[in-house]
Structures are given as structure tokens and as C-alpha cells.
Amino acid sequence: MGKAKSPRRVGENEALAVGTTIRGSAQKLNLVAALIRGKKVEEALNILSFSKRGMAKDAKKVLASAIANAENNHDLDVDALVVAEASVGKAITMKRFATRGRGKSTRILKPFSRLRIVVREMEEA
């Protein structure tokens, strides 16, 4: 019998890619995501390629995945794609400890973030 097909989470002219465990805080990743929101895909790739921020490398991978999904899975025109959505959220946080003087220790938090990018095909006016 099998399981029923799950409905699409995005529109017919959209494609989605999610980076689930990007090493770094959500606040820092959101600064990078803000650079590409609403931009054309080609321009967004250039911005991420030449950005000095460390998170830009991971954001570029997720954006490239969204573009590939749009082209291969949904038959969208790559030249007409725009970054419709770039949302950031918290993922897991690894807890570690550092030893300190006099037998004490300090907690170290190593956060991970999620990045969800939706690209949309826009009609050229």
C-alpha cells in the first residue's frame, strides 16, 4: 500500500534547500542571510563568494543546492531565479567544558544553526 506522498512545502515556481547543521551561532548566520535576501541568484552567489564572513561559505553551499534543486527537480529557469526567502534558526548546541584553576570548570557552548533558502522563478517584465 505505502505511504501517501507529502505535499510540497513551497509553491510551484519555487525550490527549497535547507542546511541543518551549520557550525556557528544563528545571529552570525542571519547577518550573512540578510545580505542575499531578495537578490537575484547570480548576484547572491557573487556576494557570498567575496564576503569576508566565515558563514558565507556554508550559506553559498545551501544556495547552490537550492539552485540545483530548482533546475533538476522542478525544471525552473536558473537565469530568472531570485532568493525569495533566507531564514535562520537554532539547531543543536554541543556542551563542552574547560578546566579552570582550583579544580573548577567552565561550560563552553558550541552552537549550530539551520539555514532555509527558497528560490523563486520571477517572470521578466
PDB file of C-alpha atoms in Angstrom:
ATOM      1  CA  MET A   1       0.000   0.000   0.000  1.00  0.00           C
ATOM      2  CA  GLY A   2       2.640   2.538   1.003  1.00  0.00           C
ATOM      3  CA  LYS A   3       2.658   5.982   2.433  1.00  0.00           C
ATOM      4  CA  ALA A   4       0.873   8.896   0.751  1.00  0.00           C
ATOM      5  CA  LYS A   5       3.053  11.470  -0.988  1.00  0.00           C
ATOM      6  CA  SER A   6       3.684  14.507   1.210  1.00  0.00           C
ATOM      7  CA  PRO A   7       2.523  17.847  -0.211  1.00  0.00           C
ATOM      8  CA  ARG A   8       5.008  20.437  -1.476  1.00  0.00           C
ATOM      9  CA  ARG A   9       6.144  22.868   1.198  1.00  0.00           C
ATOM     10  CA  VAL A  10       6.740  25.655  -1.337  1.00  0.00           C
ATOM     11  CA  GLY A  11       4.930  26.984  -4.416  1.00  0.00           C
ATOM     12  CA  GLU A  12       5.013  25.559  -7.928  1.00  0.00           C
ATOM     13  CA  ASN A  13       7.565  28.135  -9.128  1.00  0.00           C
ATOM     14  CA  GLU A  14       9.814  27.760  -6.058  1.00  0.00           C
ATOM     15  CA  ALA A  15      12.586  25.431  -4.895  1.00  0.00           C
ATOM     16  CA  LEU A  16      13.911  24.839  -1.389  1.00  0.00           C
ATOM     17  CA  ALA A  17      17.197  23.833   0.250  1.00  0.00           C
ATOM     18  CA  VAL A  18      17.936  23.507   3.958  1.00  0.00           C
ATOM     19  CA  GLY A  19      21.315  23.424   5.707  1.00  0.00           C
ATOM     20  CA  THR A  20      20.582  21.716   9.018  1.00  0.00           C
ATOM     21  CA  THR A  21      23.865  21.775  10.927  1.00  0.00           C
ATOM     22  CA  ILE A  22      25.886  24.854  10.085  1.00  0.00           C
ATOM     23  CA  ARG A  23      28.565  25.414  12.719  1.00  0.00           C
ATOM     24  CA  GLY A  24      28.148  28.832  14.337  1.00  0.00           C
ATOM     25  CA  SER A  25      25.511  30.962  16.009  1.00  0.00           C
ATOM     26  CA  ALA A  26      22.225  31.833  14.363  1.00  0.00           C
ATOM     27  CA  GLN A  27      22.882  35.528  14.926  1.00  0.00           C
ATOM     28  CA  LYS A  28      26.074  35.450  12.836  1.00  0.00           C
ATOM     29  CA  LEU A  29      24.439  33.368  10.106  1.00  0.00           C
ATOM     30  CA  ASN A  30      21.496  35.770   9.957  1.00  0.00           C
ATOM     31  CA  LEU A  31      23.892  38.630   9.142  1.00  0.00           C
ATOM     32  CA  VAL A  32      25.040  36.675   6.086  1.00  0.00           C
ATOM     33  CA  ALA A  33      21.485  35.680   5.108  1.00  0.00           C
ATOM     34  CA  ALA A  34      20.420  39.336   5.221  1.00  0.00           C
ATOM     35  CA  LEU A  35      22.983  40.104   2.503  1.00  0.00           C
ATOM     36  CA  ILE A  36      21.250  37.869  -0.054  1.00  0.00           C
ATOM     37  CA  ARG A  37      17.525  38.232   0.724  1.00  0.00           C
ATOM     38  CA  GLY A  38      15.616  39.481  -2.317  1.00  0.00           C
ATOM     39  CA  LYS A  39      18.653  39.462  -4.619  1.00  0.00           C
ATOM     40  CA  LYS A  40      18.958  37.672  -7.951  1.00  0.00           C
ATOM     41  CA  VAL A  41      20.684  34.303  -7.597  1.00  0.00           C
ATOM     42  CA  GLU A  42      23.728  35.270  -9.670  1.00  0.00           C
ATOM     43  CA  GLU A  43      24.253  38.425  -7.600  1.00  0.00           C
ATOM     44  CA  ALA A  44      23.761  36.500  -4.339  1.00  0.00           C
ATOM     45  CA  LEU A  45      26.432  33.955  -5.329  1.00  0.00           C
ATOM     46  CA  ASN A  46      28.874  36.789  -6.055  1.00  0.00           C
ATOM     47  CA  ILE A  47      28.136  38.441  -2.697  1.00  0.00           C
ATOM     48  CA  LEU A  48      28.733  35.173  -0.826  1.00  0.00           C
ATOM     49  CA  SER A  49      31.879  34.365  -2.829  1.00  0.00           C
ATOM     50  CA  PHE A  50      33.579  37.622  -1.890  1.00  0.00           C
ATOM     51  CA  SER A  51      32.224  38.033   1.641  1.00  0.00           C
ATOM     52  CA  LYS A  52      34.804  38.008   4.439  1.00  0.00           C
ATOM     53  CA  ARG A  53      32.437  36.305   6.888  1.00  0.00           C
ATOM     54  CA  GLY A  54      33.136  32.650   7.648  1.00  0.00           C
ATOM     55  CA  MET A  55      29.475  31.651   7.492  1.00  0.00           C
ATOM     56  CA  ALA A  56      29.256  32.823   3.857  1.00  0.00           C
ATOM     57  CA  LYS A  57      30.960  29.622   2.669  1.00  0.00           C
ATOM     58  CA  ASP A  58      28.228  27.417   4.179  1.00  0.00           C
ATOM     59  CA  ALA A  59      25.463  29.767   3.007  1.00  0.00           C
ATOM     60  CA  LYS A  60      26.858  29.566  -0.532  1.00  0.00           C
ATOM     61  CA  LYS A  61      26.656  25.760  -0.432  1.00  0.00           C
ATOM     62  CA  VAL A  62      22.997  25.873   0.614  1.00  0.00           C
ATOM     63  CA  LEU A  63      22.199  28.452  -2.081  1.00  0.00           C
ATOM     64  CA  ALA A  64      23.944  26.317  -4.725  1.00  0.00           C
ATOM     65  CA  SER A  65      21.858  23.354  -3.570  1.00  0.00           C
ATOM     66  CA  ALA A  66      18.639  25.379  -3.896  1.00  0.00           C
ATOM     67  CA  ILE A  67      19.635  26.388  -7.435  1.00  0.00           C
ATOM     68  CA  ALA A  68      20.392  22.761  -8.347  1.00  0.00           C
ATOM     69  CA  ASN A  69      17.036  21.652  -6.891  1.00  0.00           C
ATOM     70  CA  ALA A  70      15.243  24.310  -8.941  1.00  0.00           C
ATOM     71  CA  GLU A  71      16.981  23.256 -12.144  1.00  0.00           C
ATOM     72  CA  ASN A  72      16.935  19.463 -11.800  1.00  0.00           C
ATOM     73  CA  ASN A  73      13.859  18.671  -9.703  1.00  0.00           C
ATOM     74  CA  HIS A  74      11.423  21.450 -10.621  1.00  0.00           C
ATOM     75  CA  ASP A  75      12.527  22.466 -14.174  1.00  0.00           C
ATOM     76  CA  LEU A  76      12.833  26.176 -13.345  1.00  0.00           C
ATOM     77  CA  ASP A  77      14.864  28.691 -15.367  1.00  0.00           C
ATOM     78  CA  VAL A  78      18.114  29.379 -13.485  1.00  0.00           C
ATOM     79  CA  ASP A  79      18.566  32.839 -15.005  1.00  0.00           C
ATOM     80  CA  ALA A  80      15.196  34.035 -13.646  1.00  0.00           C
ATOM     81  CA  LEU A  81      15.694  32.848 -10.034  1.00  0.00           C
ATOM     82  CA  VAL A  82      15.518  35.217  -7.068  1.00  0.00           C
ATOM     83  CA  VAL A  83      16.241  34.456  -3.392  1.00  0.00           C
ATOM     84  CA  ALA A  84      12.690  34.711  -2.059  1.00  0.00           C
ATOM     85  CA  GLU A  85      13.435  33.569   1.485  1.00  0.00           C
ATOM     86  CA  ALA A  86      16.536  33.083   3.616  1.00  0.00           C
ATOM     87  CA  SER A  87      15.508  32.191   7.148  1.00  0.00           C
ATOM     88  CA  VAL A  88      17.776  31.196  10.008  1.00  0.00           C
ATOM     89  CA  GLY A  89      17.067  29.203  13.157  1.00  0.00           C
ATOM     90  CA  LYS A  90      18.810  27.444  16.003  1.00  0.00           C
ATOM     91  CA  ALA A  91      19.815  23.793  15.783  1.00  0.00           C
ATOM     92  CA  ILE A  92      21.638  21.739  18.424  1.00  0.00           C
ATOM     93  CA  THR A  93      24.200  23.113  20.844  1.00  0.00           C
ATOM     94  CA  MET A  94      27.150  20.967  21.887  1.00  0.00           C
ATOM     95  CA  LYS A  95      28.079  21.343  25.526  1.00  0.00           C
ATOM     96  CA  ARG A  96      31.748  21.078  26.449  1.00  0.00           C
ATOM     97  CA  PHE A  97      33.758  22.111  29.472  1.00  0.00           C
ATOM     98  CA  ALA A  98      37.087  23.775  30.052  1.00  0.00           C
ATOM     99  CA  THR A  99      39.084  23.154  33.171  1.00  0.00           C
ATOM    100  CA  ARG A 100      39.924  26.209  35.266  1.00  0.00           C
ATOM    101  CA  GLY A 101      42.094  26.877  38.275  1.00  0.00           C
ATOM    102  CA  ARG A 102      41.438  25.469  41.752  1.00  0.00           C
ATOM    103  CA  GLY A 103      39.549  22.421  40.457  1.00  0.00           C
ATOM    104  CA  LYS A 104      36.761  24.392  38.823  1.00  0.00           C
ATOM    105  CA  SER A 105      35.421  24.157  35.291  1.00  0.00           C
ATOM    106  CA  THR A 106      33.586  26.403  32.862  1.00  0.00           C
ATOM    107  CA  ARG A 107      30.905  25.491  30.380  1.00  0.00           C
ATOM    108  CA  ILE A 108      31.588  26.021  26.664  1.00  0.00           C
ATOM    109  CA  LEU A 109      28.615  26.133  24.286  1.00  0.00           C
ATOM    110  CA  LYS A 110      29.223  25.302  20.629  1.00  0.00           C
ATOM    111  CA  PRO A 111      26.067  26.272  18.715  1.00  0.00           C
ATOM    112  CA  PHE A 112      24.817  25.009  15.352  1.00  0.00           C
ATOM    113  CA  SER A 113      22.342  26.799  13.084  1.00  0.00           C
ATOM    114  CA  ARG A 114      19.810  25.973  10.362  1.00  0.00           C
ATOM    115  CA  LEU A 115      19.545  27.892   7.095  1.00  0.00           C
ATOM    116  CA  ARG A 116      16.475  27.576   4.858  1.00  0.00           C
ATOM    117  CA  ILE A 117      16.726  29.137   1.397  1.00  0.00           C
ATOM    118  CA  VAL A 118      13.807  29.362  -1.024  1.00  0.00           C
ATOM    119  CA  VAL A 119      14.452  30.491  -4.593  1.00  0.00           C
ATOM    120  CA  ARG A 120      11.571  31.665  -6.776  1.00  0.00           C
ATOM    121  CA  GLU A 121      11.329  31.958 -10.543  1.00  0.00           C
ATOM    122  CA  MET A 122      10.297  35.501 -11.479  1.00  0.00           C
ATOM    123  CA  GLU A 123       8.808  36.457 -14.828  1.00  0.00           C
ATOM    124  CA  GLU A 124      10.929  39.084 -16.540  1.00  0.00           C
ATOM    125  CA  ALA A 125       8.755  42.149 -17.164  1.00  0.00           C
TER     126      ALA A 125
END
